[in-house]
Amino acid sequence: QFGLAVWMLSSVGSAHPQHVGMAAAGDERWECKVMQSKEKAWAEKTGAERAVTAAIFAVKIMLVLALIYMFIISLGLMGSAFKILGGKTAGATFRNIEVFDNPVAGLMMGILATVLVQSSSTSTSIVITMTAAGLMEVKNAIPMIMGANIGTSVTNTIVSLAQVGDTDEYRRAFAGATVHDCFNIL
């Protein structure tokens, strides 16, 4: 079995696609477009172009850091909002619902929430802030977060289906979605 796996891995990049069950080499349906950048190489740029490129890169890094900072601040604000809006009665309501004690139901709720909002980050952030606010216990939040990660698999597959008009783009999008699904399963 080990020898078969090594042979399959070595033949993936070979010039003979018939070894791995693909179409014949003359079949153009499976050929991918080669993506190339139209930007000049760094060595070909003038001093002014290099300065502009470096400035754009620096601004992008600063924007990413600013967005991460705003995201962290928004999580704190959301936690405070849950504490203020929810109060003790909402916390008691979330703690007393028997559905939250069932891990499978929590998993399904995480999947459903992620599919509805189309963002595992949003649903995970909501669960984390509810847990931080004391509205939910950690043992109940874990299956919901796992469900949010599984729900991402549904979301990325739906997004890949939007590329069905162009065969090459669809193949790449669906392959990326499948890799993401495998990562979530692990």
Tab-separated table of C-alpha atoms in Angstrom:
chain	number	residue	atom	x	y	z
A	1	GLN	CA	0.000	0.000	0.000
A	2	PHE	CA	2.843	2.381	0.777
A	3	GLY	CA	4.376	1.772	-2.662
A	4	LEU	CA	1.025	2.507	-4.339
A	5	ALA	CA	0.720	5.802	-2.425
A	6	VAL	CA	4.261	6.811	-3.432
A	7	TRP	CA	3.530	5.941	-7.075
A	8	MET	CA	0.310	7.982	-7.029
A	9	LEU	CA	2.054	10.980	-5.481
A	10	SER	CA	4.925	10.801	-7.937
A	11	SER	CA	2.593	10.535	-10.933
A	12	VAL	CA	0.470	13.572	-9.989
A	13	GLY	CA	2.901	15.954	-11.644
A	14	SER	CA	3.855	13.657	-14.504
A	15	ALA	CA	3.334	14.451	-18.159
A	16	HIS	CA	1.053	11.416	-18.541
A	17	PRO	CA	-2.320	12.288	-17.034
A	18	GLN	CA	-3.788	8.920	-18.021
A	19	HIS	CA	-1.821	7.358	-15.131
A	20	VAL	CA	-3.977	9.137	-12.573
A	21	GLY	CA	-7.303	8.650	-14.334
A	22	MET	CA	-7.500	12.055	-16.032
A	23	ALA	CA	-8.513	12.741	-19.614
A	24	ALA	CA	-6.104	12.278	-22.487
A	25	ALA	CA	-3.419	14.912	-23.019
A	26	GLY	CA	-5.173	16.267	-26.141
A	27	ASP	CA	-8.356	17.097	-24.199
A	28	GLU	CA	-8.333	20.866	-23.681
A	29	ARG	CA	-11.158	20.894	-21.121
A	30	TRP	CA	-8.724	20.180	-18.301
A	31	GLU	CA	-6.045	22.672	-19.222
A	32	CYS	CA	-5.777	25.591	-16.819
A	33	LYS	CA	-4.964	29.150	-17.753
A	34	VAL	CA	-1.549	30.302	-16.621
A	35	MET	CA	-1.941	33.345	-14.423
A	36	GLN	CA	0.777	35.933	-14.798
A	37	SER	CA	1.216	39.329	-13.231
A	38	LYS	CA	1.231	42.354	-15.524
A	39	GLU	CA	3.210	44.368	-12.993
A	40	LYS	CA	6.835	45.234	-13.621
A	41	ALA	CA	9.517	43.334	-11.728
A	42	TRP	CA	11.138	45.217	-8.824
A	43	ALA	CA	14.452	45.521	-10.699
A	44	GLU	CA	12.715	47.113	-13.720
A	45	LYS	CA	10.979	49.844	-11.684
A	46	THR	CA	12.297	53.367	-11.434
A	47	GLY	CA	13.022	54.991	-8.089
A	48	ALA	CA	9.645	56.760	-8.026
A	49	GLU	CA	7.771	53.542	-8.886
A	50	ARG	CA	9.636	51.697	-6.131
A	51	ALA	CA	8.730	54.427	-3.640
A	52	VAL	CA	5.061	54.264	-4.632
A	53	THR	CA	5.049	50.450	-4.366
A	54	ALA	CA	6.719	50.556	-0.942
A	55	ALA	CA	4.291	53.256	0.258
A	56	ILE	CA	1.267	51.242	-0.904
A	57	PHE	CA	2.640	48.153	0.844
A	58	ALA	CA	3.224	50.115	4.073
A	59	VAL	CA	-0.296	51.578	3.948
A	60	LYS	CA	-1.764	48.097	3.436
A	61	ILE	CA	0.093	46.789	6.494
A	62	MET	CA	-1.087	49.741	8.592
A	63	LEU	CA	-4.672	49.204	7.410
A	64	VAL	CA	-4.535	45.518	8.334
A	65	LEU	CA	-3.234	46.364	11.803
A	66	ALA	CA	-5.911	49.059	12.233
A	67	LEU	CA	-8.653	46.649	11.168
A	68	ILE	CA	-7.408	43.983	13.587
A	69	TYR	CA	-7.400	46.579	16.374
A	70	MET	CA	-10.957	47.670	15.483
A	71	PHE	CA	-12.067	44.025	15.417
A	72	ILE	CA	-10.717	43.457	18.918
A	73	ILE	CA	-12.378	46.648	20.161
A	74	SER	CA	-15.680	45.602	18.556
A	75	LEU	CA	-15.554	42.253	20.361
A	76	GLY	CA	-15.274	44.101	23.664
A	77	LEU	CA	-18.163	46.389	22.705
A	78	MET	CA	-20.293	43.413	21.693
A	79	GLY	CA	-19.593	41.722	25.027
A	80	SER	CA	-20.579	44.879	26.898
A	81	ALA	CA	-23.743	45.167	24.805
A	82	PHE	CA	-24.715	41.594	25.644
A	83	LYS	CA	-24.196	42.336	29.324
A	84	ILE	CA	-26.306	45.514	29.180
A	85	LEU	CA	-29.075	44.264	26.885
A	86	GLY	CA	-29.250	40.763	28.233
A	87	GLY	CA	-29.071	41.398	31.941
A	88	LYS	CA	-29.638	38.618	34.411
A	89	THR	CA	-32.886	37.393	32.874
A	90	ALA	CA	-31.360	36.704	29.455
A	91	GLY	CA	-28.414	34.984	31.092
A	92	ALA	CA	-30.775	32.781	33.077
A	93	THR	CA	-32.754	32.058	29.911
A	94	PHE	CA	-29.664	30.932	27.984
A	95	ARG	CA	-28.431	28.858	30.917
A	96	ASN	CA	-31.784	27.178	31.536
A	97	ILE	CA	-32.540	26.086	27.963
A	98	GLU	CA	-31.958	22.333	27.742
A	99	VAL	CA	-31.057	22.522	24.056
A	100	PHE	CA	-27.703	24.083	24.940
A	101	ASP	CA	-26.809	21.062	27.093
A	102	ASN	CA	-26.934	18.734	24.077
A	103	PRO	CA	-23.609	18.978	22.158
A	104	VAL	CA	-25.160	17.771	18.876
A	105	ALA	CA	-27.815	20.489	19.079
A	106	GLY	CA	-25.100	23.042	19.821
A	107	LEU	CA	-23.149	21.804	16.789
A	108	MET	CA	-26.222	22.163	14.584
A	109	MET	CA	-26.925	25.641	15.964
A	110	GLY	CA	-23.354	26.671	15.119
A	111	ILE	CA	-23.715	25.339	11.570
A	112	LEU	CA	-27.073	27.073	11.116
A	113	ALA	CA	-25.857	30.394	12.512
A	114	THR	CA	-22.786	30.361	10.246
A	115	VAL	CA	-24.792	29.492	7.143
A	116	LEU	CA	-27.331	32.238	7.935
A	117	VAL	CA	-24.791	35.024	8.512
A	118	GLN	CA	-22.306	33.625	5.939
A	119	SER	CA	-19.405	34.219	8.328
A	120	SER	CA	-17.877	31.840	10.834
A	121	SER	CA	-15.999	34.770	12.376
A	122	THR	CA	-19.255	36.538	13.187
A	123	SER	CA	-20.973	33.521	14.691
A	124	THR	CA	-17.823	32.547	16.630
A	125	SER	CA	-17.470	36.103	17.932
A	126	ILE	CA	-21.082	36.118	19.097
A	127	VAL	CA	-20.645	32.809	20.927
A	128	ILE	CA	-17.392	34.001	22.526
A	129	THR	CA	-18.922	37.268	23.711
A	130	MET	CA	-21.974	35.456	25.077
A	131	THR	CA	-19.638	33.148	26.983
A	132	ALA	CA	-17.532	36.066	28.234
A	133	ALA	CA	-20.685	37.871	29.366
A	134	GLY	CA	-21.711	34.830	31.382
A	135	LEU	CA	-24.767	34.081	29.243
A	136	MET	CA	-23.443	30.664	28.258
A	137	GLU	CA	-21.083	28.122	29.749
A	138	VAL	CA	-17.844	27.120	28.048
A	139	LYS	CA	-18.934	23.479	27.742
A	140	ASN	CA	-21.943	24.633	25.709
A	141	ALA	CA	-19.949	27.080	23.576
A	142	ILE	CA	-17.400	24.537	22.305
A	143	PRO	CA	-19.846	22.554	20.106
A	144	MET	CA	-21.252	25.811	18.726
A	145	ILE	CA	-17.801	26.990	17.681
A	146	MET	CA	-17.094	23.604	16.117
A	147	GLY	CA	-20.406	23.951	14.269
A	148	ALA	CA	-19.333	27.379	13.043
A	149	ASN	CA	-16.196	25.824	11.542
A	150	ILE	CA	-18.266	23.128	9.844
A	151	GLY	CA	-20.722	25.782	8.633
A	152	THR	CA	-17.835	27.481	6.869
A	153	SER	CA	-17.580	24.393	4.664
A	154	VAL	CA	-21.155	24.890	3.536
A	155	THR	CA	-20.529	28.582	2.926
A	156	ASN	CA	-17.381	28.090	0.830
A	157	THR	CA	-19.093	25.459	-1.305
A	158	ILE	CA	-21.973	27.858	-1.980
A	159	VAL	CA	-19.466	30.569	-2.935
A	160	SER	CA	-17.636	28.200	-5.294
A	161	LEU	CA	-20.921	27.404	-7.061
A	162	ALA	CA	-21.173	31.073	-8.060
A	163	GLN	CA	-18.269	30.470	-10.493
A	164	VAL	CA	-20.144	27.796	-12.455
A	165	GLY	CA	-20.300	30.037	-15.572
A	166	ASP	CA	-16.556	29.724	-16.261
A	167	THR	CA	-15.255	26.152	-16.166
A	168	ASP	CA	-11.678	27.097	-15.303
A	169	GLU	CA	-12.698	29.408	-12.465
A	170	TYR	CA	-15.225	26.880	-11.187
A	171	ARG	CA	-12.607	24.117	-11.060
A	172	ARG	CA	-10.241	26.345	-9.075
A	173	ALA	CA	-12.986	27.626	-6.746
A	174	PHE	CA	-14.367	24.167	-6.049
A	175	ALA	CA	-10.854	22.789	-5.496
A	176	GLY	CA	-10.184	25.590	-3.002
A	177	ALA	CA	-13.480	24.888	-1.250
A	178	THR	CA	-12.635	21.195	-1.040
A	179	VAL	CA	-9.211	21.922	0.449
A	180	HIS	CA	-10.884	24.193	2.998
A	181	ASP	CA	-13.387	21.445	3.821
A	182	CYS	CA	-10.572	18.950	4.377
A	183	PHE	CA	-8.806	21.447	6.655
A	184	ASN	CA	-11.999	21.864	8.711
A	185	ILE	CA	-12.482	18.113	8.979
A	186	LEU	CA	-8.951	17.702	10.346
